[in-house]
PDB file of C-alpha atoms and ligand atoms in Angstrom:
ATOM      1  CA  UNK A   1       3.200 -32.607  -1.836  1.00 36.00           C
ATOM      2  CA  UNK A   2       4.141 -35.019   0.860  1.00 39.00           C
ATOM      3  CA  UNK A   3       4.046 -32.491   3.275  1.00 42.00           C
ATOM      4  CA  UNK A   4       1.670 -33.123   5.584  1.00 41.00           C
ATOM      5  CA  UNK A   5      -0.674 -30.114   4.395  1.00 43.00           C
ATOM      6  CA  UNK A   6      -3.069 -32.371   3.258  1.00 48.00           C
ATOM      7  CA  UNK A   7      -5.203 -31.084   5.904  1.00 57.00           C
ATOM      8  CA  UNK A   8      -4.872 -27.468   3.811  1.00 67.00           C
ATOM      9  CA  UNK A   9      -7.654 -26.448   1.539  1.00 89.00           C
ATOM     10  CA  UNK A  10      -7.176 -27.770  -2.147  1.00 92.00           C
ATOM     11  CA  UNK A  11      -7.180 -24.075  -3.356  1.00 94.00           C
ATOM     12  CA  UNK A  12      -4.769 -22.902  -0.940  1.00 96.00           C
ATOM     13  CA  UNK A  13      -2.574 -25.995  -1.059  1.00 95.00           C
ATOM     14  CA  UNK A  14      -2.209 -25.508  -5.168  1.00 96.00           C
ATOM     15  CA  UNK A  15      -1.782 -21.772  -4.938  1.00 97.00           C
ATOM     16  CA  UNK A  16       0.899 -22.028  -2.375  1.00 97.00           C
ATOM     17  CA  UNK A  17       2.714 -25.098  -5.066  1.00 97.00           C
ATOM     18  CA  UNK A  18       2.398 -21.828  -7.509  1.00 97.00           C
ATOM     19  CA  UNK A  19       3.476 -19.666  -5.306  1.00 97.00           C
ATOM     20  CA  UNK A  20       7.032 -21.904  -4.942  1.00 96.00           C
ATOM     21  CA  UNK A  21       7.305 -23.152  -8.384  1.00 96.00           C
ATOM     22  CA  UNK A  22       7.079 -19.019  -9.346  1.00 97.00           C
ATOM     23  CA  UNK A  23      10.299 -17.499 -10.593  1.00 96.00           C
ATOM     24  CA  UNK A  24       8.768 -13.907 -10.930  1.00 97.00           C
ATOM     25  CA  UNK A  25       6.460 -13.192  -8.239  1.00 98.00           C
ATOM     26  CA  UNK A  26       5.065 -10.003  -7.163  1.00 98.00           C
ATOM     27  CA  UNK A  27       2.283  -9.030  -4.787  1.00 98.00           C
ATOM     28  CA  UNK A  28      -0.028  -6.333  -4.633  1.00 98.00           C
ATOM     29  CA  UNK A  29      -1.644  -5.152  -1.563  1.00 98.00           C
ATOM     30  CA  UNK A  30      -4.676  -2.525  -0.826  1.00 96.00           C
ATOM     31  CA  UNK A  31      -6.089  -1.049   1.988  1.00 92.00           C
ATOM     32  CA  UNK A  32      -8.066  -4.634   3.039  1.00 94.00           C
ATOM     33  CA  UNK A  33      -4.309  -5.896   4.267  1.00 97.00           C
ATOM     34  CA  UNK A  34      -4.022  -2.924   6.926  1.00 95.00           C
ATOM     35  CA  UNK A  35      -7.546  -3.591   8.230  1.00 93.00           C
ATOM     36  CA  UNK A  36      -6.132  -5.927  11.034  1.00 96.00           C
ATOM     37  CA  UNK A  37      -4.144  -3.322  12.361  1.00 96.00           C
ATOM     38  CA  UNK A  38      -6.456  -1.498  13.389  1.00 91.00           C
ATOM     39  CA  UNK A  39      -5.920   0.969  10.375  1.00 86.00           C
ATOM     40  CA  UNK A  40      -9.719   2.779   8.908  1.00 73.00           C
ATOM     41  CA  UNK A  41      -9.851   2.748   5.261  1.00 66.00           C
ATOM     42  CA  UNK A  42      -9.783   6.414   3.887  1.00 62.00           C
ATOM     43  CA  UNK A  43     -13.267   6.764   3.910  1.00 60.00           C
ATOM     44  CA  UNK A  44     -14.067   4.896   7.642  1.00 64.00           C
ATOM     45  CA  UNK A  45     -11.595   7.531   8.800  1.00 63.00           C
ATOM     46  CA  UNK A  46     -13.651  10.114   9.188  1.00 69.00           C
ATOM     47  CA  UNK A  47     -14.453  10.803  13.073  1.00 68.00           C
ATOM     48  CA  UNK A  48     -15.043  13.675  15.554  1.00 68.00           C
ATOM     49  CA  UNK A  49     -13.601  17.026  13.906  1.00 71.00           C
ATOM     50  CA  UNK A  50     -13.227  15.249  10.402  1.00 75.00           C
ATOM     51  CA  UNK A  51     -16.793  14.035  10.225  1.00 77.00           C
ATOM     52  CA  UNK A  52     -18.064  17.066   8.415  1.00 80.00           C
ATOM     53  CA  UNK A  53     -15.678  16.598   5.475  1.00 81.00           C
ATOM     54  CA  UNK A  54     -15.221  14.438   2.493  1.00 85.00           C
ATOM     55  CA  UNK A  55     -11.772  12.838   2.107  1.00 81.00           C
ATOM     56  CA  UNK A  56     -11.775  13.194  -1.618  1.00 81.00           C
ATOM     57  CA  UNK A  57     -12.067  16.973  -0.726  1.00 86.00           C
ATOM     58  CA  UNK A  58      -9.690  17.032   1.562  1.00 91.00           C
ATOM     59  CA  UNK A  59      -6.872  14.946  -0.506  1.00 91.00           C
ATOM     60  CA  UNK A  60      -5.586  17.269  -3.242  1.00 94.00           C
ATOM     61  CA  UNK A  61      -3.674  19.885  -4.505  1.00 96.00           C
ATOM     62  CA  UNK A  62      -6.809  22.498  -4.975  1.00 95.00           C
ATOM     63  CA  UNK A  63      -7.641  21.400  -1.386  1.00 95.00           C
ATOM     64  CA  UNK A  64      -4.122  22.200  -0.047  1.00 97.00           C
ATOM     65  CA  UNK A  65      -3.275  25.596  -2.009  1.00 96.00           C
ATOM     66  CA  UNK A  66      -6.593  26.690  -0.451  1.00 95.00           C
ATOM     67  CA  UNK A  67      -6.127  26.153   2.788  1.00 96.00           C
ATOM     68  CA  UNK A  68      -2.717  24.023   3.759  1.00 97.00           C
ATOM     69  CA  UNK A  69      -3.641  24.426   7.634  1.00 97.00           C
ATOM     70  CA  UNK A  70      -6.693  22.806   7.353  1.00 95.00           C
ATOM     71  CA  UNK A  71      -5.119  19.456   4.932  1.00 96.00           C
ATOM     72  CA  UNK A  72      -1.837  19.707   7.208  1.00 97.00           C
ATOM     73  CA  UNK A  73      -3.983  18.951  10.439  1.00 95.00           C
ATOM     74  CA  UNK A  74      -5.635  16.051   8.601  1.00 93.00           C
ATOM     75  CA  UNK A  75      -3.048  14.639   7.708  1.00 94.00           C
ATOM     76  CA  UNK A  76      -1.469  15.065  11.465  1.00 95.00           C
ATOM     77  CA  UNK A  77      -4.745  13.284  12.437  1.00 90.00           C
ATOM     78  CA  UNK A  78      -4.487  10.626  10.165  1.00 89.00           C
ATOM     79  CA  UNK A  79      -1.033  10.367  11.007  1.00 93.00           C
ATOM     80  CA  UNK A  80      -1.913   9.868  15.262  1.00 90.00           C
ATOM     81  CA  UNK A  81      -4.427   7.135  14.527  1.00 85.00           C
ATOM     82  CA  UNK A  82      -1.610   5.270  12.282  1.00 89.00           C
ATOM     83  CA  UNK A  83       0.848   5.800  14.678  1.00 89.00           C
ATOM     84  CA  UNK A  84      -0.732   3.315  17.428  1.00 88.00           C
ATOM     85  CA  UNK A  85      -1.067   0.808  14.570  1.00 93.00           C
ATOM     86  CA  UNK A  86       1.033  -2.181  14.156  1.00 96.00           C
ATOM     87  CA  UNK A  87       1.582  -4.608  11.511  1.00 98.00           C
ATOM     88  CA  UNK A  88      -0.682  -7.788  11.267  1.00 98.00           C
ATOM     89  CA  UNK A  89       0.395 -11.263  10.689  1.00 98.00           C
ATOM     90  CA  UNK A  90      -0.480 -10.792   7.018  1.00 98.00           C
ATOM     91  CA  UNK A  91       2.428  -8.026   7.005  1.00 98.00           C
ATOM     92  CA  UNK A  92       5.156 -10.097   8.784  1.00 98.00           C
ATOM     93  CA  UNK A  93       3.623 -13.730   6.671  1.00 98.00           C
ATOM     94  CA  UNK A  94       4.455 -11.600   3.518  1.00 98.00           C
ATOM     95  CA  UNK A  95       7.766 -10.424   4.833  1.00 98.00           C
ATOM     96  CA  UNK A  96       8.699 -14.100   5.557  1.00 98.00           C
ATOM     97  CA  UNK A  97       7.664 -15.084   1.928  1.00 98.00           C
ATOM     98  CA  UNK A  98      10.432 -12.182   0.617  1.00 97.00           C
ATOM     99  CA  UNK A  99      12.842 -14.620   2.524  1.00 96.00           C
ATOM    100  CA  UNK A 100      11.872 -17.709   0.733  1.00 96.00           C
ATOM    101  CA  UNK A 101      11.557 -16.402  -2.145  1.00 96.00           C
ATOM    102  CA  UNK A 102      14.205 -14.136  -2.931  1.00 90.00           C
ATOM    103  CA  UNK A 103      13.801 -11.378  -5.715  1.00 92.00           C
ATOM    104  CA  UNK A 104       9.739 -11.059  -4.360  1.00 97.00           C
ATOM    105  CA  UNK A 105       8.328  -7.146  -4.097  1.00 98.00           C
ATOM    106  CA  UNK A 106       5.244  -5.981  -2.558  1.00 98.00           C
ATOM    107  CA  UNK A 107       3.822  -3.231  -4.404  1.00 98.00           C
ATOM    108  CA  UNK A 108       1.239  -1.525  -2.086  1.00 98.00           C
ATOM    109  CA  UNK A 109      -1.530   1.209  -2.528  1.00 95.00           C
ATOM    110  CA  UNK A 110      -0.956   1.761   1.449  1.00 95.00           C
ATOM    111  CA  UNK A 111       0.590   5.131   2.802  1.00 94.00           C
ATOM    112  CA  UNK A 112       0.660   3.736   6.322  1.00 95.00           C
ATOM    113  CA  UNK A 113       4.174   1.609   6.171  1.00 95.00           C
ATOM    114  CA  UNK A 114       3.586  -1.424   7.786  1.00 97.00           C
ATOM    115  CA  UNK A 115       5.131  -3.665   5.019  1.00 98.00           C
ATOM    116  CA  UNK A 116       8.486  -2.041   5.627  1.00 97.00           C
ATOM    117  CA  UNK A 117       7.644  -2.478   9.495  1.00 97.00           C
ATOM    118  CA  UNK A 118       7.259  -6.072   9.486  1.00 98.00           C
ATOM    119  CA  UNK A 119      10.591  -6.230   7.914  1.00 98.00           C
ATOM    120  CA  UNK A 120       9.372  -6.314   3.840  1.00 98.00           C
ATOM    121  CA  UNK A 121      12.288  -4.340   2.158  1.00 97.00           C
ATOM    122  CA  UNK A 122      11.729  -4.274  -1.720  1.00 98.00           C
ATOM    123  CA  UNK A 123       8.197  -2.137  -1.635  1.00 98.00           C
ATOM    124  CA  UNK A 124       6.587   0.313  -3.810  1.00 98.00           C
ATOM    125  CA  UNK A 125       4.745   2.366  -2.258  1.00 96.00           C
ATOM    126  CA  UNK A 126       2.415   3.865  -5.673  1.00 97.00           C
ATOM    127  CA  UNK A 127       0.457   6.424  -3.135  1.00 94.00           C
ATOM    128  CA  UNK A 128       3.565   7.207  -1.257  1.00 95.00           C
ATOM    129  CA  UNK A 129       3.863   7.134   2.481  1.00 95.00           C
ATOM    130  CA  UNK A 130       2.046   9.501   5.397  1.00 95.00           C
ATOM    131  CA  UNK A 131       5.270   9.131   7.123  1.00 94.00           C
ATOM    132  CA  UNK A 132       7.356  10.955   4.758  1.00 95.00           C
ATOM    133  CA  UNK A 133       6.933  14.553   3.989  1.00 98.00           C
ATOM    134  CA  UNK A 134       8.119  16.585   0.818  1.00 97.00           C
ATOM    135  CA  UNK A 135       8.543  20.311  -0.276  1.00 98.00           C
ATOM    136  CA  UNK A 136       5.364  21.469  -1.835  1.00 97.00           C
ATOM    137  CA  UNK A 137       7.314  22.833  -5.040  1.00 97.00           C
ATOM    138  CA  UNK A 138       9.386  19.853  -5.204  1.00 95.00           C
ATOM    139  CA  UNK A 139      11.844  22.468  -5.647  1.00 97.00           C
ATOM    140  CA  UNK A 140      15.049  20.417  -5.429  1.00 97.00           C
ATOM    141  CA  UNK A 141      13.721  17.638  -7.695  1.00 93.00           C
ATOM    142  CA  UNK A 142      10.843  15.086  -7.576  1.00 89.00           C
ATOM    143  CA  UNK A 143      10.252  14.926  -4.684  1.00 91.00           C
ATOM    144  CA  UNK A 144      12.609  16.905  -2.780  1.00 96.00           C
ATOM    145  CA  UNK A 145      12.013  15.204   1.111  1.00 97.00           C
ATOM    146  CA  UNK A 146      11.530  17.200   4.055  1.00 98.00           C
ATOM    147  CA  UNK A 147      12.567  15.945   7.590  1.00 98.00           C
ATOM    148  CA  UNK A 148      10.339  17.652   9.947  1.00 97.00           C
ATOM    149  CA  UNK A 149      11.758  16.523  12.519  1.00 96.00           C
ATOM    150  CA  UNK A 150      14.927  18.818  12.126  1.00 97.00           C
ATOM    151  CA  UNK A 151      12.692  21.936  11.578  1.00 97.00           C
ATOM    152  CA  UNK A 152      11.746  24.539  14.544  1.00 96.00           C
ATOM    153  CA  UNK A 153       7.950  25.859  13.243  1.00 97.00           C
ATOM    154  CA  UNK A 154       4.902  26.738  15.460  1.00 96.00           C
ATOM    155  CA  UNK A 155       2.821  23.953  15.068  1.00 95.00           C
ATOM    156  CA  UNK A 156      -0.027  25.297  15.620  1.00 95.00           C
ATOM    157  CA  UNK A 157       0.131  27.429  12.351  1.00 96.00           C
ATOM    158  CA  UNK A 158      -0.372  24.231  10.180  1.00 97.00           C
ATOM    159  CA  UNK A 159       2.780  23.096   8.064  1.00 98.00           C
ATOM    160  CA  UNK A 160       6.039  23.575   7.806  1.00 98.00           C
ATOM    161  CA  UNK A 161       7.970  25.926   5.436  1.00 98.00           C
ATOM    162  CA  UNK A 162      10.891  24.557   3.068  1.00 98.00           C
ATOM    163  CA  UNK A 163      14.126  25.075   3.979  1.00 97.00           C
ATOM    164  CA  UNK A 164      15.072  25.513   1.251  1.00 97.00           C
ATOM    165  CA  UNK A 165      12.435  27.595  -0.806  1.00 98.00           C
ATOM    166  CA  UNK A 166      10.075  28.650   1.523  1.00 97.00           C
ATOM    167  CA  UNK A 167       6.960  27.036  -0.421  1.00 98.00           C
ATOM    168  CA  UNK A 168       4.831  24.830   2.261  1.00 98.00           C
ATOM    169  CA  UNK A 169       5.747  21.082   3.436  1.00 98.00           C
ATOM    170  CA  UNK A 170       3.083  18.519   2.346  1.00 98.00           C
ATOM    171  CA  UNK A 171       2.619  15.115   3.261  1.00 97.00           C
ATOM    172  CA  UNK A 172       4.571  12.573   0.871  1.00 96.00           C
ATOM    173  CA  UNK A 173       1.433  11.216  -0.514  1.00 96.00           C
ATOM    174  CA  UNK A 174      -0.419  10.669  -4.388  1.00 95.00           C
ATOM    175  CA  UNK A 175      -3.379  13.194  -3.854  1.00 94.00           C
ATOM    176  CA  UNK A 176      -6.659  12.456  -6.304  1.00 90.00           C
ATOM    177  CA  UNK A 177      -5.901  14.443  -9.224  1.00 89.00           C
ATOM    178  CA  UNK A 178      -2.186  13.739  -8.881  1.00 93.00           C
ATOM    179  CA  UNK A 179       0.339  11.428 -11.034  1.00 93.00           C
ATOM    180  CA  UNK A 180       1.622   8.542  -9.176  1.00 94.00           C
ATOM    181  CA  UNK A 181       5.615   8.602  -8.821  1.00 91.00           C
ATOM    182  CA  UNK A 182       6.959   7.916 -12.328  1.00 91.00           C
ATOM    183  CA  UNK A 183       9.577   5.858 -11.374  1.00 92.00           C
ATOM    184  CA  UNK A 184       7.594   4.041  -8.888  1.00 95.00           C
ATOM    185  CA  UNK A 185       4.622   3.392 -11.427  1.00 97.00           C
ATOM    186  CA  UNK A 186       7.390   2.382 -14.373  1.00 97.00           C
ATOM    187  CA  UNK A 187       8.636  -0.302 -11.983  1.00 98.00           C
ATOM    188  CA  UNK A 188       5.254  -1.585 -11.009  1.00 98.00           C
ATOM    189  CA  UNK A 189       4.256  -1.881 -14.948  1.00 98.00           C
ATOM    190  CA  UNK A 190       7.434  -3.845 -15.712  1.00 98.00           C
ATOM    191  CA  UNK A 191       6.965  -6.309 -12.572  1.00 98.00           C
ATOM    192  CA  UNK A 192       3.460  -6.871 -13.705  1.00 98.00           C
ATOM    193  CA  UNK A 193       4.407  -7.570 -16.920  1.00 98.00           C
ATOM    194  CA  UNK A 194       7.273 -10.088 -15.965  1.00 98.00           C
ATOM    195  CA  UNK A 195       5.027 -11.888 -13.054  1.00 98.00           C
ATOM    196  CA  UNK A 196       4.614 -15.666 -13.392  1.00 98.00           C
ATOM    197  CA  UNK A 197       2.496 -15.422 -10.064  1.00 98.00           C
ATOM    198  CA  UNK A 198       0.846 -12.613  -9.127  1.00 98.00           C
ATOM    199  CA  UNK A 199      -0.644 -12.280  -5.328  1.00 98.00           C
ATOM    200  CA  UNK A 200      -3.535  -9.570  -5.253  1.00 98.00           C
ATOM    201  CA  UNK A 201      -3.821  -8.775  -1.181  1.00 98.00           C
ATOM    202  CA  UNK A 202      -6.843  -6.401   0.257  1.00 96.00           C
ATOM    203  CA  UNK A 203      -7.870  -4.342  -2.683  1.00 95.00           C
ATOM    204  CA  UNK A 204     -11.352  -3.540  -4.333  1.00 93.00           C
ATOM    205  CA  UNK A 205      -9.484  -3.350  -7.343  1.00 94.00           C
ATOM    206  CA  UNK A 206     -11.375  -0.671  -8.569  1.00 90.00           C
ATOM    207  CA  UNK A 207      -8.491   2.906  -8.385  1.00 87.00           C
ATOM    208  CA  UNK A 208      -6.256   2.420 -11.360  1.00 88.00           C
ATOM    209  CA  UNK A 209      -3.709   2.390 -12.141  1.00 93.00           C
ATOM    210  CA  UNK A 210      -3.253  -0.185  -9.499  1.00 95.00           C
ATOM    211  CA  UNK A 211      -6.167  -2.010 -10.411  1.00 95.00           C
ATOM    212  CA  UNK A 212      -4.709  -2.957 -14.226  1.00 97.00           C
ATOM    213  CA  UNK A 213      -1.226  -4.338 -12.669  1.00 98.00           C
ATOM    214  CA  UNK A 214      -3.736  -8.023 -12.304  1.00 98.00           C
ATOM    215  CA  UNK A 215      -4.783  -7.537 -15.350  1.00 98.00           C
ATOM    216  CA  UNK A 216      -1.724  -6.339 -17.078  1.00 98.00           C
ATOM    217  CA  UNK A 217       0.009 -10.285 -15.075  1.00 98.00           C
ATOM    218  CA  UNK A 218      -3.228 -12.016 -16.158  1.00 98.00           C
ATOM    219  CA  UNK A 219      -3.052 -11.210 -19.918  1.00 98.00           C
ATOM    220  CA  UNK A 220       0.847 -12.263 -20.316  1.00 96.00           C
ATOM    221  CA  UNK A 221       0.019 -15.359 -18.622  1.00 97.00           C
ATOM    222  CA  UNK A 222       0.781 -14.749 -14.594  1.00 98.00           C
ATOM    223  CA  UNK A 223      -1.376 -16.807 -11.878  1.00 98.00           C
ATOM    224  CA  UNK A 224      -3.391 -15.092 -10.075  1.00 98.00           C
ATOM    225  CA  UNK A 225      -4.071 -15.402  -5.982  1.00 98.00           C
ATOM    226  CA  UNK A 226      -6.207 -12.997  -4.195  1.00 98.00           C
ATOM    227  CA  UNK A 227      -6.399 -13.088  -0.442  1.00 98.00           C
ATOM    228  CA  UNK A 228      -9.791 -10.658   0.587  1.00 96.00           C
ATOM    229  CA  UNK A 229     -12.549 -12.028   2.683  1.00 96.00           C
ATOM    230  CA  UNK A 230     -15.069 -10.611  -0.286  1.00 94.00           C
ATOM    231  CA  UNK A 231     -14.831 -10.851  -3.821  1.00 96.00           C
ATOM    232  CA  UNK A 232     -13.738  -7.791  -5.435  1.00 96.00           C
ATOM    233  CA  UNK A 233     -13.619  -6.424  -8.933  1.00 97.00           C
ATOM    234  CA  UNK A 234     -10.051  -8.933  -9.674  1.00 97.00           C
ATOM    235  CA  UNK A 235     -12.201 -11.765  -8.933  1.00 97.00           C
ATOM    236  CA  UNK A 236     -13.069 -12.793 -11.844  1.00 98.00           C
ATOM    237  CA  UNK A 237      -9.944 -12.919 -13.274  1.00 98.00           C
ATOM    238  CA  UNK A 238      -8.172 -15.162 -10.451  1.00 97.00           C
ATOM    239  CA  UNK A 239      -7.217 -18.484 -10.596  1.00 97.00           C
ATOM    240  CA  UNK A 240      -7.761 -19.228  -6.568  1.00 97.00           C
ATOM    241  CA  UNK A 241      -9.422 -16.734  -4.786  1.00 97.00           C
ATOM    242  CA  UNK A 242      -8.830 -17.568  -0.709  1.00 97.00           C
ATOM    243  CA  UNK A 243     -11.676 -16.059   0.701  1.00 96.00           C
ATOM    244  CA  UNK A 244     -10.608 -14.972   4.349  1.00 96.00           C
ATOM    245  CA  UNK A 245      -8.869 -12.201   6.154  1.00 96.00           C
ATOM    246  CA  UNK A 246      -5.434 -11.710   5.049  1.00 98.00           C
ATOM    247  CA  UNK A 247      -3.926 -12.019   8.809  1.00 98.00           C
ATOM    248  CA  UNK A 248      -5.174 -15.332   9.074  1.00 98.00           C
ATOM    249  CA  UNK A 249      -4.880 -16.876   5.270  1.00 98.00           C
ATOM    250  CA  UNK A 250      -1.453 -15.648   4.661  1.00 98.00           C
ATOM    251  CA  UNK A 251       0.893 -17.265   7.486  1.00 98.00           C
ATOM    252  CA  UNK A 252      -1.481 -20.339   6.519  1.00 97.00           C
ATOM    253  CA  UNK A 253      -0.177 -19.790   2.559  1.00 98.00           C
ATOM    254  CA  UNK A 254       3.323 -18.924   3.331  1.00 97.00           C
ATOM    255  CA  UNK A 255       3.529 -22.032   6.072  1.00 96.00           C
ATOM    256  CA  UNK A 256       2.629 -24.131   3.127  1.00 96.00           C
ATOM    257  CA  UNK A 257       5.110 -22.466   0.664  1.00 96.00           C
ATOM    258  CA  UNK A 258       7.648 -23.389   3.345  1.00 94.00           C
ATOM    259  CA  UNK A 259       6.644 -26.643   4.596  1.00 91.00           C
ATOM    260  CA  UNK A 260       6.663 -28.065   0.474  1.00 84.00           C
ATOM    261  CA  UNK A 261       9.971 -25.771   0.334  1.00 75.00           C
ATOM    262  CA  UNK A 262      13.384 -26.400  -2.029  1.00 58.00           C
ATOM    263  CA  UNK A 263      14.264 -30.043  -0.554  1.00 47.00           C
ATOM    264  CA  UNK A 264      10.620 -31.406   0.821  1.00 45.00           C
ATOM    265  CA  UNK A 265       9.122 -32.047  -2.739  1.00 37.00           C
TER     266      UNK A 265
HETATM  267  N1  APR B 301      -8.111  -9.024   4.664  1.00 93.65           N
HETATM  268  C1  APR B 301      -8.088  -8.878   3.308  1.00 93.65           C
HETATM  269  N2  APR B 301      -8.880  -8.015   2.638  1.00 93.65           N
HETATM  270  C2  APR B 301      -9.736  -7.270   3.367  1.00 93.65           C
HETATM  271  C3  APR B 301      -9.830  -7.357   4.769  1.00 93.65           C
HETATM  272  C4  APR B 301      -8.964  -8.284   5.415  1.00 93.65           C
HETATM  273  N3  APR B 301      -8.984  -8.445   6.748  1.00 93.65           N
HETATM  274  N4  APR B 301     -10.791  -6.482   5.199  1.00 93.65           N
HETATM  275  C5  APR B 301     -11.269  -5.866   4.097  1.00 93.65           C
HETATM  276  N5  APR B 301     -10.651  -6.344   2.999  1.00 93.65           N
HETATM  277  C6  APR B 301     -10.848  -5.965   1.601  1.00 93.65           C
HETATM  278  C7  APR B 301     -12.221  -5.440   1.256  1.00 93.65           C
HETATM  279  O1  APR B 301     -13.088  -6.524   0.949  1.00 93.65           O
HETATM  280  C8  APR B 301     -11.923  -4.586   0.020  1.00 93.65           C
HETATM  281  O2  APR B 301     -11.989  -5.380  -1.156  1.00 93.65           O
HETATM  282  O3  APR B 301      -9.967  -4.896   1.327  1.00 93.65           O
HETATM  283  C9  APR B 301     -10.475  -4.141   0.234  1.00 93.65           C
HETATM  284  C10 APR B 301     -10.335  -2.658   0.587  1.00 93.65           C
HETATM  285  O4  APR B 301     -10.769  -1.906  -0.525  1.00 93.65           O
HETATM  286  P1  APR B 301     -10.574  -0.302  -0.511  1.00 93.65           P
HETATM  287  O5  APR B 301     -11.000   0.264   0.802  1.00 93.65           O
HETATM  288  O6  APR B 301     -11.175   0.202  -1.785  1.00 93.65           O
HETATM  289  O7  APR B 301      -8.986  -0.140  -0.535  1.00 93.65           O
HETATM  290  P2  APR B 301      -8.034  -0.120  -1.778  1.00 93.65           P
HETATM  291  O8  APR B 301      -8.457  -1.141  -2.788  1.00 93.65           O
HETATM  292  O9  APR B 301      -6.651  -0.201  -1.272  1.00 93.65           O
HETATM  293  O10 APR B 301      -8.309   1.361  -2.353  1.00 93.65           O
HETATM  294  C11 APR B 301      -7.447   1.826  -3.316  1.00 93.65           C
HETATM  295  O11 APR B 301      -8.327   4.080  -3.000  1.00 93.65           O
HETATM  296  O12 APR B 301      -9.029   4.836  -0.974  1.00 93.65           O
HETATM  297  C12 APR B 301      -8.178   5.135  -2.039  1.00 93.65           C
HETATM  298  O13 APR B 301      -5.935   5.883  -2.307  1.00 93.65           O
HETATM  299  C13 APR B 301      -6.778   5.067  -1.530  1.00 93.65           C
HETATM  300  O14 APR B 301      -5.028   3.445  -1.932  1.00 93.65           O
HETATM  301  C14 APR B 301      -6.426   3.598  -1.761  1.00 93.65           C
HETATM  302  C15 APR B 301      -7.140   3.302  -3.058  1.00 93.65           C
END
């Protein structure tokens, strides 16, 4: 690649050269991507008030018909320490790659929107997204969104009501013991299964169903990347593993997808 990224690891240089020569590329990102901005994993989040419980207690439907106050004001928590976050340079490197090239979607496991922020517009969200809120009944259809913001409650009484059926508002989110959005999850499958290159981004690999989309790529012949400063449980099935933060090795990727872009071969 006379390109002058010689001076680019071999593994980088060669997954970046797979990375242009792709013609059905998708990415996957976890939690690991986020980490940059600032953003605790679900489990690190834990502080002050929230210390005393267990996340996996706290996320899901049991949790919420029990007491909706108490998983409303975690998620308004959660939702204050997102709010000062911003998105890394892994965010806006993978936004830039969408523009070069076209037809690219992120699938993410995040809730915390910072692919969209950085300008990313095909994304799947699989968990959904702490910004968004939903009727708890779904009562207008699957889901059936809630704007808050247009809503006159007293806050202090935990959520919302539905306008429109009077069941409580709940955060937009896949709780544990919950079915990912259908459509969502249908979409991811088929991408998966269609990838010539898949890029695996910040994620132990270890909650399915997002874990099998790599494997799902791998077995009909896809390329596997992973960008995570550790190995994780998609390791061993990658063909280059770039062992760094993702803030730092994916403008260096994407500045070597564009540097040996259509023209510079
Ligand atoms: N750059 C890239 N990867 C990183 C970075 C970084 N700067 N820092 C940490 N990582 C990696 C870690 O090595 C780890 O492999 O990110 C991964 C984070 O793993 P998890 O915390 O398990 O996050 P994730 O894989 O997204 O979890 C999946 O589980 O917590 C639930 O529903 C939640 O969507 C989440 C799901």
């Amino acid at each position: 690649m006379a390109d002058g990224s010689a001076s680019l690891p071999e593994d980088l240089r060669a997954a970046a050269g797979a990375l242009l020569a792709s013609r059905t590329p998708v990415v996957l990102t976890g939690a690991g991507i986020s980490h940059e901005s600032g953003i605790p994993t679900f489990r690190d989040a834990q502080t002050g008030l929230w210390a005393q419980f267990d996340p996996q207690a706290l996320a899901t439907p049991r949790a919420f018909r029990r007491d909706p106050k108490l998983v409303w004001d975690w998620y308004e928590f959660r939702r204050g320490l997102i709010a000062e976050a911003q998105p890394n340079p892994g965010h806006f490197a993978l936004a830039r790659l969408e523009t070069l090239l076209p037809g690219l979607v992120v699938i993410t496991q995040n809730i915390d929107g910072l692919h969209h922020a950085a300008g990313s517009r095909d994304v799947i969200t699989l968990h959904g997204d702490i910004h968004r809120n939903k009727c708890g009944a779904n009562c207008q259809g699957d889901p059936t969104p809630v704007d808050i913001r247009l809503l006159d409650w007293d806050r202090a009484s935990g959520p919302p009501r539905c306008p429109h059926c009077g069941a409580f508002v709940r955060p937009d989110v896949v709780w544990f013991e919950e079915a990912l959005p259908p459509a969502a999850l249908e979409r991811a499958y088929r991408l998966s299964e269609r990838a010539d290159v898949m890029l695996v981004v910040g994620t132990s690999g270890v909650v399915h169903p997002a874990a099998s989309l790599p494997l799902i790529a791998k077995e009909r012949g896809a390329a596997i990347i992973e960008v995570n400063p550790q190995p994780s449980a998609i390791t061993p099935i990658t063909d280059w593993h770039l062992a760094g933060p993702s803030g730092a090795v994916l403008p260096q990727l994407v500045a070597a997808v564009e540097a040996s872009g259509p023209g510079k071969r």
